[in-house]
mmCIF file of C-alpha atoms and ligand atoms in Angstrom:
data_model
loop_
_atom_site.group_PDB
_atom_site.id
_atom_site.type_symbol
_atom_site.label_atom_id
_atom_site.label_comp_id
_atom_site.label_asym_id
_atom_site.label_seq_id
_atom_site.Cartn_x
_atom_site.Cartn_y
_atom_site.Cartn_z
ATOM 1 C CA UNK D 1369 0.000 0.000 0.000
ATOM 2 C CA UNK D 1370 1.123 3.379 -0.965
ATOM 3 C CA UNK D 1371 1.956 5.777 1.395
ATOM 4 C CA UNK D 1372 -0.832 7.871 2.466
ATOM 5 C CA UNK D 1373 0.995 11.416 1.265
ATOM 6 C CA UNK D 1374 2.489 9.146 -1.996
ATOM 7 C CA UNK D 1375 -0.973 9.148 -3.313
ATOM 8 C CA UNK D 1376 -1.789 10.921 -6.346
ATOM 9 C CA UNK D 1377 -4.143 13.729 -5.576
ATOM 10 C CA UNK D 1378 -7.589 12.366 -7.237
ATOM 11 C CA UNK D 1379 -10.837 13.562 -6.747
ATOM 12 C CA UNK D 1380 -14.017 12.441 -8.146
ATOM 13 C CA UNK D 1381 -16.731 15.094 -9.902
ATOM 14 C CA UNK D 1382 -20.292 13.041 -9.753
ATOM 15 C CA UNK D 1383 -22.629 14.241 -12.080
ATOM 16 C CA UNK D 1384 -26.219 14.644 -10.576
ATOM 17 C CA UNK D 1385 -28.308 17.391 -12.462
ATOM 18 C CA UNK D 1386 -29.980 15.914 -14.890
ATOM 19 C CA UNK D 1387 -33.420 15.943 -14.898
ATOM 20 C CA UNK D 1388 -34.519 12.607 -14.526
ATOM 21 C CA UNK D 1389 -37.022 12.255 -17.510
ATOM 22 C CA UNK D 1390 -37.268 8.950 -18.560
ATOM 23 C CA UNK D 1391 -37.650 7.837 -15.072
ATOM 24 C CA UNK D 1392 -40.498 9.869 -14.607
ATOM 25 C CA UNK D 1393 -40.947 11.370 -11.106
ATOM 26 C CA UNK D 1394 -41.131 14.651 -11.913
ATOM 27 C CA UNK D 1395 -38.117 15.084 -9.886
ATOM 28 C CA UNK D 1396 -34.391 15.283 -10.359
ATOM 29 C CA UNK D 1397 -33.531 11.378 -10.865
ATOM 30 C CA UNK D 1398 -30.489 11.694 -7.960
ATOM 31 C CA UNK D 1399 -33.439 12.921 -5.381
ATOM 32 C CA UNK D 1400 -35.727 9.557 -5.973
ATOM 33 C CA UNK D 1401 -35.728 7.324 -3.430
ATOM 34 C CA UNK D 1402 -34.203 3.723 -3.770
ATOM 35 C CA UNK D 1403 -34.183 1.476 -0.803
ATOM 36 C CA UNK D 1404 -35.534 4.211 1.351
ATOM 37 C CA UNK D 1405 -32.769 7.119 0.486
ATOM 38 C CA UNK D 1406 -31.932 8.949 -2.596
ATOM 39 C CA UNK D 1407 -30.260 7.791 -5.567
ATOM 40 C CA UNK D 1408 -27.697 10.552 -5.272
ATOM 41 C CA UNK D 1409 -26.673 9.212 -1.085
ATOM 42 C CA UNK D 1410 -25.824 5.528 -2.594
ATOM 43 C CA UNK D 1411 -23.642 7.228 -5.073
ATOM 44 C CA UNK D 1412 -21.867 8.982 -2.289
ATOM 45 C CA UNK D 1413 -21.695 6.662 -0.141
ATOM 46 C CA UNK D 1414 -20.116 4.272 -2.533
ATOM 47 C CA UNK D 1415 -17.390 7.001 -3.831
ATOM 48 C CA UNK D 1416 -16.779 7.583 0.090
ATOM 49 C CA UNK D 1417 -15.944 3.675 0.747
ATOM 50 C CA UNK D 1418 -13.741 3.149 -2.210
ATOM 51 C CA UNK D 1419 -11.557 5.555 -0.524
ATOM 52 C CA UNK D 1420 -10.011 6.918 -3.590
ATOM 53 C CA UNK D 1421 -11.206 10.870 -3.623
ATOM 54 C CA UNK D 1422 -9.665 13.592 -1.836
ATOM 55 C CA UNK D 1423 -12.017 15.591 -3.217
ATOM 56 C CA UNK D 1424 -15.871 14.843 -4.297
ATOM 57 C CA UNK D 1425 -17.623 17.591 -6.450
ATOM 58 C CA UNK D 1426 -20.679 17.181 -7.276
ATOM 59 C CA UNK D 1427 -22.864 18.802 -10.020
ATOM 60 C CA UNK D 1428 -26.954 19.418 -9.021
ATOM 61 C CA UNK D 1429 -29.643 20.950 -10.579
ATOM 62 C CA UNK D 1430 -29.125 24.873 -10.823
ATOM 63 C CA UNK D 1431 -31.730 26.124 -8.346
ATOM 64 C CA UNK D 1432 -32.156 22.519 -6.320
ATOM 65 C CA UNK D 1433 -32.041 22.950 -2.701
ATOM 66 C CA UNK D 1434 -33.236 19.892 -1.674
ATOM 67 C CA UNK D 1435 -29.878 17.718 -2.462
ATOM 68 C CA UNK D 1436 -27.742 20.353 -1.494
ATOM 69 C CA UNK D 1437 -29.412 19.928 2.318
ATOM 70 C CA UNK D 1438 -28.742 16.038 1.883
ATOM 71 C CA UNK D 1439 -25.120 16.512 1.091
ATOM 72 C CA UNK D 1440 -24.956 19.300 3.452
ATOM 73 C CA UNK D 1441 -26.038 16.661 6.154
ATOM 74 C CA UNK D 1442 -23.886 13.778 4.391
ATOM 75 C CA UNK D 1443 -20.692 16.070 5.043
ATOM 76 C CA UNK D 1444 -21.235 16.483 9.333
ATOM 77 C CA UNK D 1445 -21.364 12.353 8.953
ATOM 78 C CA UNK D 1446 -17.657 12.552 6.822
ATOM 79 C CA UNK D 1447 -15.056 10.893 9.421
ATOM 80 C CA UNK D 1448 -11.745 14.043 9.974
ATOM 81 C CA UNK D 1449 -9.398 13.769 7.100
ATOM 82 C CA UNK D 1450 -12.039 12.454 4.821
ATOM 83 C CA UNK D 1451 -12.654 13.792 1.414
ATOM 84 C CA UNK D 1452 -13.839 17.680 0.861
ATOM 85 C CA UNK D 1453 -17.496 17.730 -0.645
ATOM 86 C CA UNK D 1454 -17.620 20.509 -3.012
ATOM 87 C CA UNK D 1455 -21.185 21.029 -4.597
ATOM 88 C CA UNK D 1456 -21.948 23.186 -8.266
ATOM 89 C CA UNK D 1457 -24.548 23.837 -10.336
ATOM 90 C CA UNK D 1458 -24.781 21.781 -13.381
ATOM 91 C CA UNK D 1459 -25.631 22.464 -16.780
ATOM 92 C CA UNK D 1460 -27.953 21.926 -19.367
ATOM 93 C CA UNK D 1461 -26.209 19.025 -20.795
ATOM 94 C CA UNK D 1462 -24.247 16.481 -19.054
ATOM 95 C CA UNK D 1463 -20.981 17.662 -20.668
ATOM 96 C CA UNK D 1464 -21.796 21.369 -19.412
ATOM 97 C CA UNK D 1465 -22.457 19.677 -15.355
ATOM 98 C CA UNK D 1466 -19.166 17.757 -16.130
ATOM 99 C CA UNK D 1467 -17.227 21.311 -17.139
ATOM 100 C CA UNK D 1468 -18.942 23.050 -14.156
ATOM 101 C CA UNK D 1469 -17.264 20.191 -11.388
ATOM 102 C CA UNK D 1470 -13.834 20.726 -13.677
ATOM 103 C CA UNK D 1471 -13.672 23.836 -12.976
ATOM 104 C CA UNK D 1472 -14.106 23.667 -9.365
ATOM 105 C CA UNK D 1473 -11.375 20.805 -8.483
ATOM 106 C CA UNK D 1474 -8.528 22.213 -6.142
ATOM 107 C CA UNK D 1475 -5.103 23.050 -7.431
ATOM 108 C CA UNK D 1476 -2.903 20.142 -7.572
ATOM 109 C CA UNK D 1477 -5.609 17.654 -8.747
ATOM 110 C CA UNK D 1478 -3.676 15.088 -11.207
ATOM 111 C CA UNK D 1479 -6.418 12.739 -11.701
ATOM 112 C CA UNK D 1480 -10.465 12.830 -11.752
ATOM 113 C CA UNK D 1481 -12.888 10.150 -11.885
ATOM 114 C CA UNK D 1482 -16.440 11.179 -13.517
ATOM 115 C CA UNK D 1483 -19.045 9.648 -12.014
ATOM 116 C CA UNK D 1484 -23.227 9.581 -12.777
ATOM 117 C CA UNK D 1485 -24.833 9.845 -9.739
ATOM 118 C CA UNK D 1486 -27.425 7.446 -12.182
ATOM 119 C CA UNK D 1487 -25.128 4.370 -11.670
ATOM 120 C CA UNK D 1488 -25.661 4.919 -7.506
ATOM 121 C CA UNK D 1489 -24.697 1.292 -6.823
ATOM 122 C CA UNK D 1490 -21.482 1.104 -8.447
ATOM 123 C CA UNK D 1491 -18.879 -1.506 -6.188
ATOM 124 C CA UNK D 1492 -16.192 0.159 -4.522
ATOM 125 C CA UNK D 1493 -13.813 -2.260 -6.430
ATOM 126 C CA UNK D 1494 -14.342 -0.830 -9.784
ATOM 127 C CA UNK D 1495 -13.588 2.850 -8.398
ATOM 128 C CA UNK D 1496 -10.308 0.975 -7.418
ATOM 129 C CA UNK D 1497 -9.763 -0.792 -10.756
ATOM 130 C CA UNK D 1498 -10.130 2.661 -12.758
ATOM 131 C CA UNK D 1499 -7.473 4.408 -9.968
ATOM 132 C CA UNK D 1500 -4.756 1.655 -10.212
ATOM 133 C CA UNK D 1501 -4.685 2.071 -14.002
ATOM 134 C CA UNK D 1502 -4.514 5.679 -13.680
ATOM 135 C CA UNK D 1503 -1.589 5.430 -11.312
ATOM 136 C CA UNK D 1504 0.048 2.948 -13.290
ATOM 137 C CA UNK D 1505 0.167 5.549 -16.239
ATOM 138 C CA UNK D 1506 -3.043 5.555 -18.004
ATOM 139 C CA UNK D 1507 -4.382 9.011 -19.059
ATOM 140 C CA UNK D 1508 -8.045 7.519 -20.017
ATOM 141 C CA UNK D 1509 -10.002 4.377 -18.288
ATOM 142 C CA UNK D 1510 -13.159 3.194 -18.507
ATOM 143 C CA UNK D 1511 -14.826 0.558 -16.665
ATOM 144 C CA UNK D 1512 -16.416 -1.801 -19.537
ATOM 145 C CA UNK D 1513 -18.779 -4.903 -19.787
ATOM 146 C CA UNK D 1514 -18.967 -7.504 -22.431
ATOM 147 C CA UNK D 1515 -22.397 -6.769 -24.262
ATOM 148 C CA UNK D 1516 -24.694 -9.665 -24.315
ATOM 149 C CA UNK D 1517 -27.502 -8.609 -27.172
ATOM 150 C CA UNK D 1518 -26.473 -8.749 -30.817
ATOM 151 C CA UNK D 1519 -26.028 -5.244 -31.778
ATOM 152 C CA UNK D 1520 -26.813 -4.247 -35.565
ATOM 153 C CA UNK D 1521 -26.607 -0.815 -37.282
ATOM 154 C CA UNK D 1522 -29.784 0.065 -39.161
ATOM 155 C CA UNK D 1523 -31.131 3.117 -41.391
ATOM 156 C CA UNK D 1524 -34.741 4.015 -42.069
ATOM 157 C CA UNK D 1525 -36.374 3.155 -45.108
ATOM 158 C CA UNK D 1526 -39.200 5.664 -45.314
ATOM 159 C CA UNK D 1527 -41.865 2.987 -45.499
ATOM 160 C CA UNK D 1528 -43.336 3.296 -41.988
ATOM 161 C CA UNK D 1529 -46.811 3.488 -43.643
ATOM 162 C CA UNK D 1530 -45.846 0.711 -46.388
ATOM 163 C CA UNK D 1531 -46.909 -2.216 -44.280
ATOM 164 C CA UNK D 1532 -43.185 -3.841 -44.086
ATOM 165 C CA UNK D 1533 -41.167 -2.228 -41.544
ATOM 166 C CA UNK D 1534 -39.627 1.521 -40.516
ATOM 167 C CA UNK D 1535 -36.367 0.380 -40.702
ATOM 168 C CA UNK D 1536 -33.786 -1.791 -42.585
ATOM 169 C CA UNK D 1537 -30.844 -3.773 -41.103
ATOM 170 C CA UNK D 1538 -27.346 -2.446 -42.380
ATOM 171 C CA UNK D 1539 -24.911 -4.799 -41.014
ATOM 172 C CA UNK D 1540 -23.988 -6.663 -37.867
ATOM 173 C CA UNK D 1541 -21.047 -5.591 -35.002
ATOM 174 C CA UNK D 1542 -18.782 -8.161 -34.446
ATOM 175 C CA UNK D 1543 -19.996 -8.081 -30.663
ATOM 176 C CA UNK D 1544 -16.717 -9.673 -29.258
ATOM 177 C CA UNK D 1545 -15.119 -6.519 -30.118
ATOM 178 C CA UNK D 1546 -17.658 -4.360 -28.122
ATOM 179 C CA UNK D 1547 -18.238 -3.350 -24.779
ATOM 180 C CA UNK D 1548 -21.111 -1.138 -23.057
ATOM 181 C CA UNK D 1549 -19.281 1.647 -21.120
ATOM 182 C CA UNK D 1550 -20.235 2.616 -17.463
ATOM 183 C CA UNK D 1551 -18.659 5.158 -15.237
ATOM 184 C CA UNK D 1552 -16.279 6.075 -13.255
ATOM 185 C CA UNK D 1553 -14.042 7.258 -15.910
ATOM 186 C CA UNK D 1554 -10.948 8.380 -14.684
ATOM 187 C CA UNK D 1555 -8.599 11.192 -16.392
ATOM 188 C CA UNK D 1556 -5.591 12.733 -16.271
ATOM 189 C CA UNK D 1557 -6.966 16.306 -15.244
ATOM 190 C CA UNK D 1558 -5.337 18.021 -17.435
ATOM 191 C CA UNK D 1559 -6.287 15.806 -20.850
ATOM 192 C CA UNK D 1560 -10.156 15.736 -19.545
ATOM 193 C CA UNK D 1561 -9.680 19.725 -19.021
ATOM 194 C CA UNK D 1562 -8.470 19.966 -22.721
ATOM 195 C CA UNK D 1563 -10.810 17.150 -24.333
ATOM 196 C CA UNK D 1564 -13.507 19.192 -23.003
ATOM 197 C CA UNK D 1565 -12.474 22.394 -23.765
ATOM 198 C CA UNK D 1566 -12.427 21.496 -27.352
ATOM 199 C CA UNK D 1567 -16.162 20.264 -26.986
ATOM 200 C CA UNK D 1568 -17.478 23.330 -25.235
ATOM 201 C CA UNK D 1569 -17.055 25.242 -29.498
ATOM 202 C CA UNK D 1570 -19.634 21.909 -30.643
ATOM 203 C CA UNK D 1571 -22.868 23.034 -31.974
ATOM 204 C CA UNK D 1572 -25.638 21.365 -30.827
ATOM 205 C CA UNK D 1573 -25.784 18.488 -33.091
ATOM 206 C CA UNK D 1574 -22.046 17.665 -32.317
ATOM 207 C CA UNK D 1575 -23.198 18.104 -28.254
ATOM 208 C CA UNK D 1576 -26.215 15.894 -28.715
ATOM 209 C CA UNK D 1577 -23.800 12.850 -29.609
ATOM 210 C CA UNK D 1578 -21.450 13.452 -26.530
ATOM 211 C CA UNK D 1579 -22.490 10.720 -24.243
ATOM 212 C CA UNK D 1580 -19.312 10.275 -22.105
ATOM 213 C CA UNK D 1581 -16.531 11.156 -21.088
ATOM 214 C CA UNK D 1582 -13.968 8.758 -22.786
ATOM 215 C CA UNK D 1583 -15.023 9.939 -26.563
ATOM 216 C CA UNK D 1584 -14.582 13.146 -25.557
ATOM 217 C CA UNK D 1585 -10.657 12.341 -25.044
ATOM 218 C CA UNK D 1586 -10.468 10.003 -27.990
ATOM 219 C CA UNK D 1587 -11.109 12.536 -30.271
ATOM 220 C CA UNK D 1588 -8.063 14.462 -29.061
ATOM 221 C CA UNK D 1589 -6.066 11.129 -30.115
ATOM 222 C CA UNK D 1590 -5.414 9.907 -26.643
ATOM 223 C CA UNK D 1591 -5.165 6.169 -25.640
ATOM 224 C CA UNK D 1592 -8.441 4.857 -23.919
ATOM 225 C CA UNK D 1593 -7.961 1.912 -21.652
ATOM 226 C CA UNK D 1594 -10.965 -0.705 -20.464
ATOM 227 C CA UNK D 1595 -10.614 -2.511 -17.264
ATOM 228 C CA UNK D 1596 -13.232 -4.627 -15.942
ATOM 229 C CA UNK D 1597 -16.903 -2.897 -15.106
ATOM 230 C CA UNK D 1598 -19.510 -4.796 -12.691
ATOM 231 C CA UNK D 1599 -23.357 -5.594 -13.301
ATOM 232 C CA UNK D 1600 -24.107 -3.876 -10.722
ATOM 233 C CA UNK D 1601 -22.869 -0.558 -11.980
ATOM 234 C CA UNK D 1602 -26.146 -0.210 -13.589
ATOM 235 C CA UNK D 1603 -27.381 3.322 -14.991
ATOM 236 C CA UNK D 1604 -30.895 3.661 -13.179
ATOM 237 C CA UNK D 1605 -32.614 5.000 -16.000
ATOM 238 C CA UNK D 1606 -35.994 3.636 -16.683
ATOM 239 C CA UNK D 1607 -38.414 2.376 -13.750
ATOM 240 C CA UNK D 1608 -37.196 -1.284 -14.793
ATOM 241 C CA UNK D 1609 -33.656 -0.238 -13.705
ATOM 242 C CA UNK D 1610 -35.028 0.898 -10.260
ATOM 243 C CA UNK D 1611 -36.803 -2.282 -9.861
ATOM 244 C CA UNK D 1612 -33.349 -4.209 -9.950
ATOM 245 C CA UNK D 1613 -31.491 -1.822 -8.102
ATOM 246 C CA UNK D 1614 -34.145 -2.046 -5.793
ATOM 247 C CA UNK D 1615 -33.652 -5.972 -5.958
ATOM 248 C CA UNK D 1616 -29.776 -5.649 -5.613
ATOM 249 C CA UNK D 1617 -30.215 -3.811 -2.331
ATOM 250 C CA UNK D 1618 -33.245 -6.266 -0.954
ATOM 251 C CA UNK D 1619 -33.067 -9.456 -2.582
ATOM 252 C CA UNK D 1620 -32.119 -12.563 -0.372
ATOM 253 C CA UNK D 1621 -28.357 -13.114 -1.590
ATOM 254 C CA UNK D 1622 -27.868 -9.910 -1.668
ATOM 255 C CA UNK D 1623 -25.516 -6.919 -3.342
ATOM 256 C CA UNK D 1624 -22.018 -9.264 -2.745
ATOM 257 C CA UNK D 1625 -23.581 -12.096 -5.378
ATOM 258 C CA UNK D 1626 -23.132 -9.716 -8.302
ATOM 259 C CA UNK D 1627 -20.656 -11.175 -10.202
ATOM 260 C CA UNK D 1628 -17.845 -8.749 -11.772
HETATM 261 N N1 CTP N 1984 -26.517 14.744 -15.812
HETATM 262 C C1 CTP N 1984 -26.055 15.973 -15.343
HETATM 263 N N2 CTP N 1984 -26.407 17.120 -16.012
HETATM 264 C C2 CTP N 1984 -27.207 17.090 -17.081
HETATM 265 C C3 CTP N 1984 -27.702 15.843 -17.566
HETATM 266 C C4 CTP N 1984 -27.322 14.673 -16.904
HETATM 267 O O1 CTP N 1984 -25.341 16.025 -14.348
HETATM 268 N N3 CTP N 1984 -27.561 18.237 -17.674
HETATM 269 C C5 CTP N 1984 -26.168 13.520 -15.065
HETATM 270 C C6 CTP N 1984 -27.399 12.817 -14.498
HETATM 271 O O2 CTP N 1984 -27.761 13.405 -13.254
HETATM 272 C C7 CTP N 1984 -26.936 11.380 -14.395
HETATM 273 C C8 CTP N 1984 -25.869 11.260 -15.493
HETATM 274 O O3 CTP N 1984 -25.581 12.581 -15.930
HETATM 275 O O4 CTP N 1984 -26.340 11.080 -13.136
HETATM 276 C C9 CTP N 1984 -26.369 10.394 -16.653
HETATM 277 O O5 CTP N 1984 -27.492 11.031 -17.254
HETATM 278 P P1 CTP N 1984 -28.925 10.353 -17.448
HETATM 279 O O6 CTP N 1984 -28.901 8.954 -16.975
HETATM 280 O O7 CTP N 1984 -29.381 10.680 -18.829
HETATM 281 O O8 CTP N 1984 -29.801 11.156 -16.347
HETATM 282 P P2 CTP N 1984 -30.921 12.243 -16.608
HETATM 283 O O9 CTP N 1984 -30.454 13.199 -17.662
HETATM 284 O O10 CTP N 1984 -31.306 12.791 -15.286
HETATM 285 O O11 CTP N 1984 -32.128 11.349 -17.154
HETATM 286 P P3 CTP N 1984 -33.033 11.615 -18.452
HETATM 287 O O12 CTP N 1984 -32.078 11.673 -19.627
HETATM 288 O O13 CTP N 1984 -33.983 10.476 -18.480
HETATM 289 O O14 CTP N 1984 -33.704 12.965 -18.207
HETATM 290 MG MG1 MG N 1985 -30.092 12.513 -19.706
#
């Protein structure tokens, strides 16, 4: 084990402003309760244990109150010498609440971990898995799984009304060769500082395709690595999602089963 003033200064921005629409509460998604507490507390909780942030910023809804008193309370429960919670408004798009927690991370950061407060039951070992690569000399890492569906490219064909189908098949992804992407991330600060500076000039199309982190730093040419993800990392998007992290948190053999 390192030494404790060896360790590379790393905090960890969690993203938690979005809007929550798909789920449908008519609340921010990080304030809806799962297992009796709010989305947003798991995340923290499970950033706090893996014990790899000196720093946590987190990105909420500009003109929430409500999870700013949560993490205001979650901070008097922080142990001395634990990480400094650091709270922002977010933006419109995830990339813009992502920028907003960049720009608040104390001099001296060298590496950040982006986090969705949407995956709130991420394992502490993954955190862990995305920091050792980054202090063995990784600039980029992403915590991947093997996808299980067949995944095919298609285009429509303009016949919705014909009676066949809206849309044709256009070829088939060797799936071996892909992966579905969770979060953490985890950066070099000062590549994820210049990957998204370049993607704050997008227009909006170009911003509408931005859906992590990681492409954001491939585009600047930079080396991507993939360690090993966990089921249980799941975004909570839809009310399905909440139904099985509600299951991961209740069900009899409970969250340690997960495989990954
Ligand atoms: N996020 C954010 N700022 C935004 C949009 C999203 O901080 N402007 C965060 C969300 O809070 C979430 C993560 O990015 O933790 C992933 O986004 P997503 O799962 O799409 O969450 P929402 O945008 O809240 O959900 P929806 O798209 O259904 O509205
Ligand atoms: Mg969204």
């Amino acid at each position: 084990m390192t030494h404790p003033s060896k360790r590379p200064v790393t905090a960890v921005i969690v993203v938690a402003a979005g809007s929550g629409e798909r789920l449908g509460y008519g609340m921010p998604k990080a304030l809806v309760p799962l297992g009796g507490e709010a989305i947003l507390m798991h995340a923290l909780r499970g950033v706090v244990a893996a014990d790899v942030a000196r720093q946590i910023c987190i990105a909420v809804p500009k003109g929430d109150t409500e999870l700013r008193e949560l993490i205001a309370e979650f901070t008097v429960e922080l142990v001395d010498g634990g990480p400094e919670l650091t709270v922002v408004d977010g933006g419109s798009t995830r990339a813009d609440s992502v920028r907003a927690g960049l720009a608040a991370l104390e001099d001296g950061t060298e590496f950040v971990l982006v986090h969705d407060a949407a995956r709130a039951l991420a394992p502490e070992r993954v955190f862990q898995r995305v920091a050792d690569a980054l202090a063995s000399g990784a600039k980029a890492v992403i915590p991947a799984m093997p996808v299980v569906d067949t995944i095919k490219t298609v285009a429509a064909t303009g016949d919705a009304d014909s009676g066949i189908a809206p849309e044709i098949v256009t070829g088939t992804a060797t799936r071996e060769e892909l992966r579905a992407v969770q979060t953490p991330q985890g950066f070099d600060v000062a590549t994820l500082r210049r990957a998204h500076d370049a993607a704050a000039l997008f227009d909006d199309r170009q911003s509408a395709a931005v859906t992590d982190d990681a492409m954001l730093v491939e585009l600047q040419g930079v080396p991507v690595h993939a360690v090993r993800g966990a089921s249980q990392s799941l975004k909570i998007t839809t009310p399905l999602d909440l139904i099985i992290a509600e299951g991961l948190l209740e069900g009899p053999l409970g969250i340690r089963w997960v495989e990954g």
